[in-house]
Short mmCIF file of C-alpha atoms and ligand atoms in Angstrom, two decimals:
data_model
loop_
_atom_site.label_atom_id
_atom_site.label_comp_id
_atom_site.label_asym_id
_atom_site.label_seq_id
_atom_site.Cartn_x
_atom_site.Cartn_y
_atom_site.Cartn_z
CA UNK A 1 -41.80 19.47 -38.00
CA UNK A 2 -40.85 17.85 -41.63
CA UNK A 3 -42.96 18.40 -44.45
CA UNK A 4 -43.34 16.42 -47.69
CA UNK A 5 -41.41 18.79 -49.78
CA UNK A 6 -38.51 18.52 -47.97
CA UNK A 7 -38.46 14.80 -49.51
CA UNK A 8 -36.64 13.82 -52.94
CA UNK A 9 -39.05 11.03 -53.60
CA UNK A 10 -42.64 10.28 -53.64
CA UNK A 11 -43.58 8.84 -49.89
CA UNK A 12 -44.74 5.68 -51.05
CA UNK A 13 -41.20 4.67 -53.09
CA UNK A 14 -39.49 1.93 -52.40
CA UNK A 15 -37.89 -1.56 -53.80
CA UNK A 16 -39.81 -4.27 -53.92
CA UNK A 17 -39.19 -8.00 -53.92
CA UNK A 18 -38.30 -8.12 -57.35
CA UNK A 19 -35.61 -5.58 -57.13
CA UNK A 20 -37.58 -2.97 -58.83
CA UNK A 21 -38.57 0.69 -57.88
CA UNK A 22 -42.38 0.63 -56.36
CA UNK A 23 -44.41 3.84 -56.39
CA UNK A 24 -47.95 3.56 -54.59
CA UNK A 25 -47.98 -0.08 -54.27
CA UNK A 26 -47.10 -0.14 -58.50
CA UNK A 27 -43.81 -1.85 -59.91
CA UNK A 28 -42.18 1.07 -62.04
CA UNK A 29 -40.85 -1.68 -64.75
CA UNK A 30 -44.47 -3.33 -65.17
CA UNK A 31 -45.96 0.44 -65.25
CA UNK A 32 -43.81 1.34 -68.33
CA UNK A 33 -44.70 -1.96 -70.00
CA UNK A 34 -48.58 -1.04 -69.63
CA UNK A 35 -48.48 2.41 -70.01
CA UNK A 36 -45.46 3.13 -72.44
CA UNK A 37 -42.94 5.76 -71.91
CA UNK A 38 -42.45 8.40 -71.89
CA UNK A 39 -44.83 8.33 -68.54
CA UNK A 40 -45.40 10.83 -66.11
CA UNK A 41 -46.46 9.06 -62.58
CA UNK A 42 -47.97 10.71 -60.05
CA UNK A 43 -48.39 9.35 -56.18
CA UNK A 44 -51.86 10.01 -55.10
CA UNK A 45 -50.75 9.08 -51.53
CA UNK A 46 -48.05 11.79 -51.43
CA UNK A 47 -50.28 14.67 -53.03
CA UNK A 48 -52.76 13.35 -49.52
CA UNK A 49 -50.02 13.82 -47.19
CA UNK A 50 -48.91 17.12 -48.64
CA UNK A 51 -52.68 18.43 -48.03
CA UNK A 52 -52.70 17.46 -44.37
CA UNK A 53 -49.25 19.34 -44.41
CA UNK A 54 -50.92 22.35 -45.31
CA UNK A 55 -54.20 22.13 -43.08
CA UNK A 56 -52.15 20.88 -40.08
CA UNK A 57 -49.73 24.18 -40.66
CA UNK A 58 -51.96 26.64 -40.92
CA UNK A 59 -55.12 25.14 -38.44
CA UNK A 60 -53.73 27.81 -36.08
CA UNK A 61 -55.28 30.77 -38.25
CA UNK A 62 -58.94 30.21 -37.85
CA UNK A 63 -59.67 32.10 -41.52
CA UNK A 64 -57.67 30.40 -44.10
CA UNK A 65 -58.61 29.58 -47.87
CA UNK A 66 -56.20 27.57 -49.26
CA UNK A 67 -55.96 27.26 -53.06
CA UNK A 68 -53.76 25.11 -55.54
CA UNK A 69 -51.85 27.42 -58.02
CA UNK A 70 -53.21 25.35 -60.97
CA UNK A 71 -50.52 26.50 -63.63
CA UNK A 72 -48.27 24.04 -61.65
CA UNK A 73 -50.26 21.34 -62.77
CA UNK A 74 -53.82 21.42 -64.63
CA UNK A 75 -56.04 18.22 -65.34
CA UNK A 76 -59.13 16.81 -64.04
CA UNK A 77 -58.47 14.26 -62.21
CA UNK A 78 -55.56 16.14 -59.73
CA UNK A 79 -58.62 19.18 -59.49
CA UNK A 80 -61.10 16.93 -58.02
CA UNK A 81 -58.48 15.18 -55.66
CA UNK A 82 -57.57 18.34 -54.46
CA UNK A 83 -60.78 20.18 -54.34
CA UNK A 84 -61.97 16.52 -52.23
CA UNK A 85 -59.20 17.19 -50.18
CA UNK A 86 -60.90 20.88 -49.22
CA UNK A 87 -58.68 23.36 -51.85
CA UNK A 88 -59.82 25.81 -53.92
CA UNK A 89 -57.77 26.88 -56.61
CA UNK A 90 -55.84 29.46 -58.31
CA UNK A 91 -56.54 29.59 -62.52
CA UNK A 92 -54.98 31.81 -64.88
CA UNK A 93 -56.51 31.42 -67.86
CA UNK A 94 -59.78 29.68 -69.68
CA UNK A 95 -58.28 26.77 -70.13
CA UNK A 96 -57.70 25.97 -66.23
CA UNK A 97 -60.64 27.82 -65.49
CA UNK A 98 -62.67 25.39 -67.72
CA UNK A 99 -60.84 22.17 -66.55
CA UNK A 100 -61.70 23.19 -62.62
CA UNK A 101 -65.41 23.76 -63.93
CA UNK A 102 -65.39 20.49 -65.34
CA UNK A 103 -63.99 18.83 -62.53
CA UNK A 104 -66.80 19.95 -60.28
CA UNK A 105 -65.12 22.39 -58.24
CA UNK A 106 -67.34 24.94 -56.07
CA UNK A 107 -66.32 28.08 -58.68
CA UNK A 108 -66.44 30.17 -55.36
CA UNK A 109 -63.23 28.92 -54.33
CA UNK A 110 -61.79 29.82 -57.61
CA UNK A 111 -60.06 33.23 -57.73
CA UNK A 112 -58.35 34.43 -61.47
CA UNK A 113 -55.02 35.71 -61.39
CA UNK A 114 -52.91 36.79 -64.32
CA UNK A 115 -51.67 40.76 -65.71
CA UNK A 116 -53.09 40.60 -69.17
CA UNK A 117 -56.95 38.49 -68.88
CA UNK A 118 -58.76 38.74 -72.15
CA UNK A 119 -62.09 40.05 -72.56
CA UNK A 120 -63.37 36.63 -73.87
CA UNK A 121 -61.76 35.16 -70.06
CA UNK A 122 -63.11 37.57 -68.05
CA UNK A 123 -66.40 36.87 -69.56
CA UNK A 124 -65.96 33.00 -69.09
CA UNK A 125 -64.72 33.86 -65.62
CA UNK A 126 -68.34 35.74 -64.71
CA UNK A 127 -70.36 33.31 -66.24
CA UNK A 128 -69.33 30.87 -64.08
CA UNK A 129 -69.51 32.42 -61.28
CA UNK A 130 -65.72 32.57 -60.17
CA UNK A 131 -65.48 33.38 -56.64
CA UNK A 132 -62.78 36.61 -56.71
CA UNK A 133 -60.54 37.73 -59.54
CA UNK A 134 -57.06 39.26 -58.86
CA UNK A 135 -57.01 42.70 -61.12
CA UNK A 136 -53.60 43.34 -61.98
CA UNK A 137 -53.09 46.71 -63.53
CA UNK A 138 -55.47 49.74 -64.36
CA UNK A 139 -56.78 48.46 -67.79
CA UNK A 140 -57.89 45.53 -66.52
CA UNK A 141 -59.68 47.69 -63.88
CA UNK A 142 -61.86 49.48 -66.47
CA UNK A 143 -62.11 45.73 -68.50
CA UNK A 144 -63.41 44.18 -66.00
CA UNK A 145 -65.91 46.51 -65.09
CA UNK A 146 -67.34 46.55 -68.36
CA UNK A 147 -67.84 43.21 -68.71
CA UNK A 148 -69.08 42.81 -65.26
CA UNK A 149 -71.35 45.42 -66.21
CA UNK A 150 -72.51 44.10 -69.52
CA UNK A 151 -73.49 40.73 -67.49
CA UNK A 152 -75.08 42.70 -64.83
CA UNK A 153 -73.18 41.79 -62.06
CA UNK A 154 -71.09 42.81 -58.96
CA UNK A 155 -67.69 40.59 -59.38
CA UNK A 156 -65.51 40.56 -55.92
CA UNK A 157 -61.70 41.43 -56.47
CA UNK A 158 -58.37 41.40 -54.95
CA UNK A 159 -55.63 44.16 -56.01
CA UNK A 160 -52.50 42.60 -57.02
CA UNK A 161 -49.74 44.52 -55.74
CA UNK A 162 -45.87 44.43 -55.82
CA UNK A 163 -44.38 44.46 -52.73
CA UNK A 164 -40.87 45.19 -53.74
CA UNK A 165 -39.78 41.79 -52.06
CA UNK A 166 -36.70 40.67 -53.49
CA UNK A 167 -35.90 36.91 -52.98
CA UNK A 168 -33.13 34.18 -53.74
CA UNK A 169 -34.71 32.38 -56.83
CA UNK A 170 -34.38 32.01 -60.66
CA UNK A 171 -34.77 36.04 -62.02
CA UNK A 172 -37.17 34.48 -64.35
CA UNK A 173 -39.67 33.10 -61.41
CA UNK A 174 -39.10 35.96 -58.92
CA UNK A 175 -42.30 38.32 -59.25
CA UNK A 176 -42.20 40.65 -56.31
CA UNK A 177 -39.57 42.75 -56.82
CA UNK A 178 -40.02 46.45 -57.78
CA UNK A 179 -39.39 45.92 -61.30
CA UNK A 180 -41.94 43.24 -62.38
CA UNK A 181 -44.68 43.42 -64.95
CA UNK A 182 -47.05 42.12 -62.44
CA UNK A 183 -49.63 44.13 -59.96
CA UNK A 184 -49.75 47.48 -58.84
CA UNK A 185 -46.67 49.59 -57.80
CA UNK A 186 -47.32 50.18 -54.17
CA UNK A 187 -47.38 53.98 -55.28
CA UNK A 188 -50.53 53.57 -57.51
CA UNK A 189 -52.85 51.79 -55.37
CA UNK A 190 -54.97 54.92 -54.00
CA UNK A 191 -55.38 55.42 -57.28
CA UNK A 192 -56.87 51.95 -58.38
CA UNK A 193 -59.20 52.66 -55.62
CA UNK A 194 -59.97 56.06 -55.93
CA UNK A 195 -61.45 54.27 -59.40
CA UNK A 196 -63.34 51.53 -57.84
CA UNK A 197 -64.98 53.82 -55.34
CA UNK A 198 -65.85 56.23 -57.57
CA UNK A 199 -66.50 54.85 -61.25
CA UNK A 200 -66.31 51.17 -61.02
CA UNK A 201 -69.29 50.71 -59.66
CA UNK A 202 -69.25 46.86 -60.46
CA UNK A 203 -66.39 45.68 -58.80
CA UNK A 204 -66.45 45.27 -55.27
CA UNK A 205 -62.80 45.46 -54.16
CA UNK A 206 -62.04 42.39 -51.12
CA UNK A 207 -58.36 42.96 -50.58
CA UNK A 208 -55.12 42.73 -51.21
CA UNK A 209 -52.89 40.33 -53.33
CA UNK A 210 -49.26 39.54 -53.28
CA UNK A 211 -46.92 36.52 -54.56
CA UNK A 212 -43.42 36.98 -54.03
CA UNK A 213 -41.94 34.44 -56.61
CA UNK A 214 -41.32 30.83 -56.44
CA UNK A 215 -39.06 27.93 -55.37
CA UNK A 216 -38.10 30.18 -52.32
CA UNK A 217 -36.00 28.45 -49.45
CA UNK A 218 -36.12 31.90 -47.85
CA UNK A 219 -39.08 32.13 -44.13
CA UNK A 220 -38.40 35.79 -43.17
CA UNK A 221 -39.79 36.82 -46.57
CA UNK A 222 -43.21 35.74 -45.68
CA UNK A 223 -43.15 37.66 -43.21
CA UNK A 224 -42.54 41.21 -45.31
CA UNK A 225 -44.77 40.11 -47.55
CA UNK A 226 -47.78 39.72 -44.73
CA UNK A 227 -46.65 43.42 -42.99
CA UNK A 228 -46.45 44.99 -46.36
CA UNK A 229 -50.37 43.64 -46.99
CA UNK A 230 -51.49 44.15 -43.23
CA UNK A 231 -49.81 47.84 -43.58
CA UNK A 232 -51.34 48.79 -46.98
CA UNK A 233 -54.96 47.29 -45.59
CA UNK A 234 -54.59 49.55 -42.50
CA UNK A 235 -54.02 52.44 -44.53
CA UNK A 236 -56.44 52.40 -46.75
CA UNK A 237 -58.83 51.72 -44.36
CA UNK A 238 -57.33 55.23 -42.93
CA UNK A 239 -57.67 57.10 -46.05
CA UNK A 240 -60.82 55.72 -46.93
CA UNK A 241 -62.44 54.13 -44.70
CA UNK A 242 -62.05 50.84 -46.23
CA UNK A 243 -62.65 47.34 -44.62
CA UNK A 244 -60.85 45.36 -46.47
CA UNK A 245 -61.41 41.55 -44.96
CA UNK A 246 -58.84 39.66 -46.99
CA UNK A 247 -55.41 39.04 -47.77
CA UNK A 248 -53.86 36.38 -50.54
CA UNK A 249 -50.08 35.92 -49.81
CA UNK A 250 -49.47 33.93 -52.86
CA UNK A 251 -48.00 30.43 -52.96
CA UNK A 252 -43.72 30.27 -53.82
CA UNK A 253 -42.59 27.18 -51.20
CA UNK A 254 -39.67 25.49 -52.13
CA UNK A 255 -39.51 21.68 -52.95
CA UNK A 256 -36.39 19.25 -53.00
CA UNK A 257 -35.47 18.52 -56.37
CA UNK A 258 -31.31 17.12 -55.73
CA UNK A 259 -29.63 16.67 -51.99
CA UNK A 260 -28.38 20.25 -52.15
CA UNK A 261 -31.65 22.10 -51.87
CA UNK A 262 -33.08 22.50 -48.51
CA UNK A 263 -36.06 23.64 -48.30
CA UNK A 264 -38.17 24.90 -45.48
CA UNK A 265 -41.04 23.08 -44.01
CA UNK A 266 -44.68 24.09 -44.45
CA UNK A 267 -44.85 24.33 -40.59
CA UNK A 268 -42.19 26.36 -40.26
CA UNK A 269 -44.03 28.70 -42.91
CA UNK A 270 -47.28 28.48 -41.78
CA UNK A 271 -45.54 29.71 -38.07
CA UNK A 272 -43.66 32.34 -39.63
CA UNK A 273 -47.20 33.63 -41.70
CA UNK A 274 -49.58 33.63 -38.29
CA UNK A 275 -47.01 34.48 -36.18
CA UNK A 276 -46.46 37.95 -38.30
CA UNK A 277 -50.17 38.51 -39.05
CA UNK A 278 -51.31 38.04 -35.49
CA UNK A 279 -48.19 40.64 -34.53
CA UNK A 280 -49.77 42.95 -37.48
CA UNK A 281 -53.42 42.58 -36.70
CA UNK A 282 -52.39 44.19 -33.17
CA UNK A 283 -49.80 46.23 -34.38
CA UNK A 284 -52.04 48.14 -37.03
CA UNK A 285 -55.25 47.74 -35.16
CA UNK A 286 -57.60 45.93 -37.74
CA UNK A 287 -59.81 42.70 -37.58
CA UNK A 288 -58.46 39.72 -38.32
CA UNK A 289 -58.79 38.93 -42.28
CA UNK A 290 -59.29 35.85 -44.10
CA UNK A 291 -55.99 34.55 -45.31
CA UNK A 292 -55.45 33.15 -48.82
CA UNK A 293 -52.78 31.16 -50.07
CA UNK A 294 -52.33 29.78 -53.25
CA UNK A 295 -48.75 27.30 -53.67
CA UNK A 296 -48.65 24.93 -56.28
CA UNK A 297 -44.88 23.10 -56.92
CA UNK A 298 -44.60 22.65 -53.26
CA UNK A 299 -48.35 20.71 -53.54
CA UNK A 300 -47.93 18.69 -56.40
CA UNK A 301 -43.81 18.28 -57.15
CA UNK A 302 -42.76 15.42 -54.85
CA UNK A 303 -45.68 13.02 -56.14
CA UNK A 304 -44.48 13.11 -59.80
CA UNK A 305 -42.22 11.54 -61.34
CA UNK A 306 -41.64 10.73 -64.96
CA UNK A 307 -40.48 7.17 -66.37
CA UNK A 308 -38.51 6.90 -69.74
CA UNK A 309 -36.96 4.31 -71.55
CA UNK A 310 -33.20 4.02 -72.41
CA UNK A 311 -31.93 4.27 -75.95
CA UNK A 312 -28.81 5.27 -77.78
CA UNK A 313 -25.42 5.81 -76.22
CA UNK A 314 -22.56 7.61 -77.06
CA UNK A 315 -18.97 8.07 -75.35
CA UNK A 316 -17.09 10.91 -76.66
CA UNK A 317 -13.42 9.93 -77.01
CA UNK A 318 -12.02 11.18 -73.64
CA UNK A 319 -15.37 13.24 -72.99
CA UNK A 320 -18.57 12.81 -71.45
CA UNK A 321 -20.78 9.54 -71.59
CA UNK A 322 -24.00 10.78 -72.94
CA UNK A 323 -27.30 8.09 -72.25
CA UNK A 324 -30.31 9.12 -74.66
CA UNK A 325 -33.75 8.81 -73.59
CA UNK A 326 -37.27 8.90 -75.11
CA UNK A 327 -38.16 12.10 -73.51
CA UNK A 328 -36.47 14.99 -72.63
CA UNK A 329 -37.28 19.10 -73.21
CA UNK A 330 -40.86 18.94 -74.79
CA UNK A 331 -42.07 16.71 -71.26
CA UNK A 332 -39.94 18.73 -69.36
CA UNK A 333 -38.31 22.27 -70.50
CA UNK A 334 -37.40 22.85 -66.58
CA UNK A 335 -33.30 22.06 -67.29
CA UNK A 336 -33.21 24.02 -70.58
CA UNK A 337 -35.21 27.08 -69.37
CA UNK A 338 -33.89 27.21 -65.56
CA UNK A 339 -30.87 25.37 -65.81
CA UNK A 340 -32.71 22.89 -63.18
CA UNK A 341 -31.39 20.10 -61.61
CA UNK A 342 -32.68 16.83 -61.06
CA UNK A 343 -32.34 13.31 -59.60
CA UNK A 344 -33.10 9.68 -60.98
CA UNK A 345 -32.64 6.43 -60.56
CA UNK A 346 -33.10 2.90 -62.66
CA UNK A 347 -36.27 1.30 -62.18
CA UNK A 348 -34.81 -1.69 -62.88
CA UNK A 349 -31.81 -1.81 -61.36
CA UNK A 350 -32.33 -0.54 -57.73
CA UNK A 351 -30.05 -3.62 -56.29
CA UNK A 352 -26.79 -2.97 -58.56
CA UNK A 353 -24.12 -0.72 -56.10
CA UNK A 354 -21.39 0.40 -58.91
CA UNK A 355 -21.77 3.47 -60.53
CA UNK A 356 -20.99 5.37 -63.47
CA UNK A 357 -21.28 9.41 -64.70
CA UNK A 358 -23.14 9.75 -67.68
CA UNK A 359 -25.11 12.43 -68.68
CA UNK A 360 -28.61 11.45 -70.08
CA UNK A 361 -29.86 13.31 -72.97
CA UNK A 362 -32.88 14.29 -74.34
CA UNK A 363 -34.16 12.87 -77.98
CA UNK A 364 -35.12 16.67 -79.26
CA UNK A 365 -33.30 18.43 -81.93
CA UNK A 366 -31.17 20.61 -79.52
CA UNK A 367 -28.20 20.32 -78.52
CA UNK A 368 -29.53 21.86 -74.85
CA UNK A 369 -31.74 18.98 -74.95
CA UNK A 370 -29.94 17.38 -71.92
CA UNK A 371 -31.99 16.50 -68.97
CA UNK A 372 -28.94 15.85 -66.26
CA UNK A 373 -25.85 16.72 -66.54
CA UNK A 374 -23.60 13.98 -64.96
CA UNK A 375 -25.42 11.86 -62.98
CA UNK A 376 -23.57 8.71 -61.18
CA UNK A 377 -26.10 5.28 -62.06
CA UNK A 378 -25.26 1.69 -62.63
CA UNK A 379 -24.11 0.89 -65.91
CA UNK A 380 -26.93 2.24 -68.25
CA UNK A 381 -28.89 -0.46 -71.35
CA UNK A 382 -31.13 0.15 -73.80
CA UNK A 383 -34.00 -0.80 -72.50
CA UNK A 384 -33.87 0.00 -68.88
CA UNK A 385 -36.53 2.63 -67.18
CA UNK A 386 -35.20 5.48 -65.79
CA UNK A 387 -37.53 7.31 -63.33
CA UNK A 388 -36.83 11.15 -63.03
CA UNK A 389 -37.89 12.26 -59.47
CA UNK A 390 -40.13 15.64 -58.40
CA UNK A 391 -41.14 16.23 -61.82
CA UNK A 392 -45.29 16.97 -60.80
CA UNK A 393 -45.06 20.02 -60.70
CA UNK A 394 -44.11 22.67 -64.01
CA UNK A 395 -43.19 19.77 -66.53
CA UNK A 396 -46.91 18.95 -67.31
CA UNK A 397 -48.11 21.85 -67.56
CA UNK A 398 -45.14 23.58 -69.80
CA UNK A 399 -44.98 20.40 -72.26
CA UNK A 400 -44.58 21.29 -75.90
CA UNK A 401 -45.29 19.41 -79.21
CA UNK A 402 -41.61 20.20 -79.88
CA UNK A 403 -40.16 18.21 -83.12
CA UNK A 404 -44.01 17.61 -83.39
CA UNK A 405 -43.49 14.97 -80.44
CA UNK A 406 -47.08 13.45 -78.95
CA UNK A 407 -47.55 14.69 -75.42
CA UNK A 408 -47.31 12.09 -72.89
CA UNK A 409 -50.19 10.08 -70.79
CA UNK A 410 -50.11 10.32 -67.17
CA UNK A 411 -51.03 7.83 -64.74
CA UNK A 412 -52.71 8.25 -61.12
CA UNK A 413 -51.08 5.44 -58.48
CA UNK A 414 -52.54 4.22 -55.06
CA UNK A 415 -52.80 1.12 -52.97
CA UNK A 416 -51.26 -0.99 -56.02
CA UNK A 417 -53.92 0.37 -58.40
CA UNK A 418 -53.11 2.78 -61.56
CA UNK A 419 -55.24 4.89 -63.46
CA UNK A 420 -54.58 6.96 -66.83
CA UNK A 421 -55.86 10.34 -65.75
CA UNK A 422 -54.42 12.05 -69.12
CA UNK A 423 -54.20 10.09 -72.28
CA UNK A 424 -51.56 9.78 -74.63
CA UNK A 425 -51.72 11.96 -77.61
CA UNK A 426 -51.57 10.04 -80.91
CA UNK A 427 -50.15 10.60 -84.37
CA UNK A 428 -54.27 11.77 -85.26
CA UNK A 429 -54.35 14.23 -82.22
CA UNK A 430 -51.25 15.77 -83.64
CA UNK A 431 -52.69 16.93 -86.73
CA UNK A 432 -56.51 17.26 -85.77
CA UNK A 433 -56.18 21.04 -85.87
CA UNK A 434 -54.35 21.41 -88.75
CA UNK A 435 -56.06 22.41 -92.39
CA UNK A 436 -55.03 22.45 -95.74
CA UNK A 437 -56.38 25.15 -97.48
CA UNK A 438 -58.58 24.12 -100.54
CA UNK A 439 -55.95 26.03 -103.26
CA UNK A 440 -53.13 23.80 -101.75
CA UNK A 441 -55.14 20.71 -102.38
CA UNK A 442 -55.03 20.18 -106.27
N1 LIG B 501 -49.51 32.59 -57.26
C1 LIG B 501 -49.06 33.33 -58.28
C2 LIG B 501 -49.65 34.65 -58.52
C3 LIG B 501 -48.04 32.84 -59.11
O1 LIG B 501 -47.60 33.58 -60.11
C4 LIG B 501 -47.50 31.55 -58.85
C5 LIG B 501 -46.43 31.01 -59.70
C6 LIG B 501 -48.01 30.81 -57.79
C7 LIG B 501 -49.01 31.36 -57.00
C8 LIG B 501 -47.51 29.43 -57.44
O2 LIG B 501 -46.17 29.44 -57.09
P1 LIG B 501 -45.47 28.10 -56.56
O3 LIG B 501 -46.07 27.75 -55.23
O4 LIG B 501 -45.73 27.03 -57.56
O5 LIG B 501 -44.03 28.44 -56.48
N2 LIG B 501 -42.46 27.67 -64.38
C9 LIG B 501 -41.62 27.99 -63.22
C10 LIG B 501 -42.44 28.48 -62.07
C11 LIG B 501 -43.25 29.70 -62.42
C12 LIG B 501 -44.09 30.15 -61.26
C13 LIG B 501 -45.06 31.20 -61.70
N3 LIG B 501 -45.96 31.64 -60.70
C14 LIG B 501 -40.81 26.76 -62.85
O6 LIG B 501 -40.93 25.72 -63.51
O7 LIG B 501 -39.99 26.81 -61.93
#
């Protein structure tokens, strides 16, 4: 069966009678007029249907936790939506563990992940009552402990391992591989809990961890992943005596973000997932555990997309057409960091059939500043919206006040209704943390 990130575009876009681009029942021209641009846009519908996605796919596995990866995209409003819509959530750092808190989510369903947690986040993590936190290496081990101990509590945890799963992504996003800085080499894990057993008397270990990387197009990998965890629970149990009731195979789906990327379906992951761990459950002789997963692009990326108005042009004698826009690497450093590709389209223009290659550029001080690199469109104006598809997920959440640019506002759309879920930052937010030192002021 399809799944929503095998689409380019939110679910609800379309042209409407105007001849403009609609998102959730909204006009995309009269949504930059209210809102400004640069605006990012995100399709509450879509983010819905992705959610059934994931319970439909994995209803088959009678224990399964599933938890946004938050670092894809952190803010109130998308917490609650998703924690309505029964997911818990994946934080990796005060800040997202705060917003969640804020939001109202049930802390239990909140598990900490990250290989180098502060003292000061641990300690935030405790207080409120975080449901598991993934320890990542042995100094966090003895960190934790302390802290735990110092606020007199048992804290439940997962041990991150690396699997040594190698898979078909950026290098920069691939994680599971031998050679990463994150989790425990699958040769130090008696060790790690040798140390809980023995010293660490305030951590109560639940499981096993692993995430194999992200925007993965690959199924079989799953698969490894779950008989690498299902193996290493088996033998501990072995060795120790262990029952460890949980597994977290980590998030990493795929999305769509030009025609050439084909992603897999959640259903045909979910299939892949059960299908192993039921063949593993038998195979190594254990109970059933409680499966956590924890994606986040695959979620959140289809429903976003970000509108920005068209400004300067410049045609390079026999060269390239480049179309400036009032956005570019600060809203969304995904081209300059990954080389990522996207799609988009003019708002405003939907109706027009002859094209042109241009290649629009970012307004930042970089010459990398370019957001697509020839893209065919009707014949680009200043003034005209372009919407930028699948950008929910990563852009967000890795904006920068580059060139000392305001971040932008981000709207909410449904049935024809839109809501600003993140403001705007203005010129005043941009220097309310700044001092001047009282020698510099006479
Ligand atoms: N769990 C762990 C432990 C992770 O490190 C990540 C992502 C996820 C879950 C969620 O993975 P997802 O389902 O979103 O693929 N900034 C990069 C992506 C970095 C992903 C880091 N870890 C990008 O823009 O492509």
């Amino acid at each position: 069966m399809d799944s929503i990130n095998q689409l380019l575009k939110p679910v609800t876009a379309r042209v409407n009678s105007a001849g403009n681009l609609e998102i959730g029942g909204c006009d995309i021209v009269k949504l930059a007029e209210k809102y400004s641009t640069p605006l990012y846009v995100l399709d509450e519908a879509t983010i819905r249907a992705v959610c059934s996605d994931y319970k439909k796919a994995f209803e088959a596995y009678p224990k399964v936790n599933m938890m946004f990866a938050s670092k894809a995209l952190c803010t109130m409003a998308t917490s609650k939506l998703l924690h309505d819509e029964g997911f818990g959530f994946d934080v990796v750092s005060a800040g997202e563990i705060y917003t969640v808190y804020k939001a109202g989510v049930d802390m239990s369903k909140v598990l900490f992940n990250g290989n180098n947690k502060s003292l000061d986040e641990l300690s935030l993590a405790i207080e409120l009552n975080v449901g598991r936190i993934s320890v990542d290496n042995f100094f966090e081990l003895s960190l934790l402990n302390e802290v735990a101990r110092s606020h007199n509590k048992v804290v439940d945890i997962l041990l991150r391992i690396t699997p040594g799963i190698e898979c078909h992504t950026h290098k920069y996003i691939q994680t599971g591989h031998l050679d990463s800085k994150f989790g425990f080499d699958l040769t130090q894990t008696d060790d790690a809990v040798e140390l809980i057993l023995n010293e660490y008397s305030n951590l109560h270990l639940r499981g096993l961890h692993a995430h194999i990387g992200s925007q993965i197009f690959e199924t079989s990998v799953y698969g490894d992943a779950i008989e690498i965890l299902i193996k290493e629970l088996a033998r501990l149990d072995k060795k120790f005596g262990l029952k460890l009731d949980e597994i977290n195979a980590g998030g990493g789906l795929g999305v769509k973000y030009t025609d050439d990327d084909c992603p897999p379906s959640v259903y045909a992951v979910a299939d892949i997932i059960i299908n192993r761990l039921n063949d593993c459950i038998k195979k190594y002789k254990i109970e059933p555990p409680s499966l956590f997963i924890e994606p986040g692009r695959s979620i959140i990326s289809t429903a976003g997309v970000t509108l920005y108005t068209v400004g300067s042009s410049k045609q390079v004698p026999k060269g390239r057409k480049y179309v400036a826009i009032d956005g570019g690497m600060a809203d969304n450093p995904r081209p300059s960091v990954y080389q990522a590709k996207y799609i988009a389209e003019i708002a405003n223009k939907k109706e027009f059939s002859s094209l042109n290659t241009v290649t629009i550029a970012g307004r930042f001080c970089e010459s990398g500043d370019i957001l697509i690199k020839d893209i065919n469109l009707p014949e680009l104006e200043e003034g005209d919206i372009l919407c930028v598809y699948n950008t929910g997920a990563y852009n967000y959440s890795m904006a920068s006040n580059y060139n000392r640019v305001q971040k932008l506002a981000m709207v909410l759309v449904n049935n024809s209704q839109s809501d600003m879920i993140v403001k705007r930052e203005t010129l005043d937010d941009l220097i309310s943390h700044d001092e001047i030192p009282d020698r510099l002021k006479s």
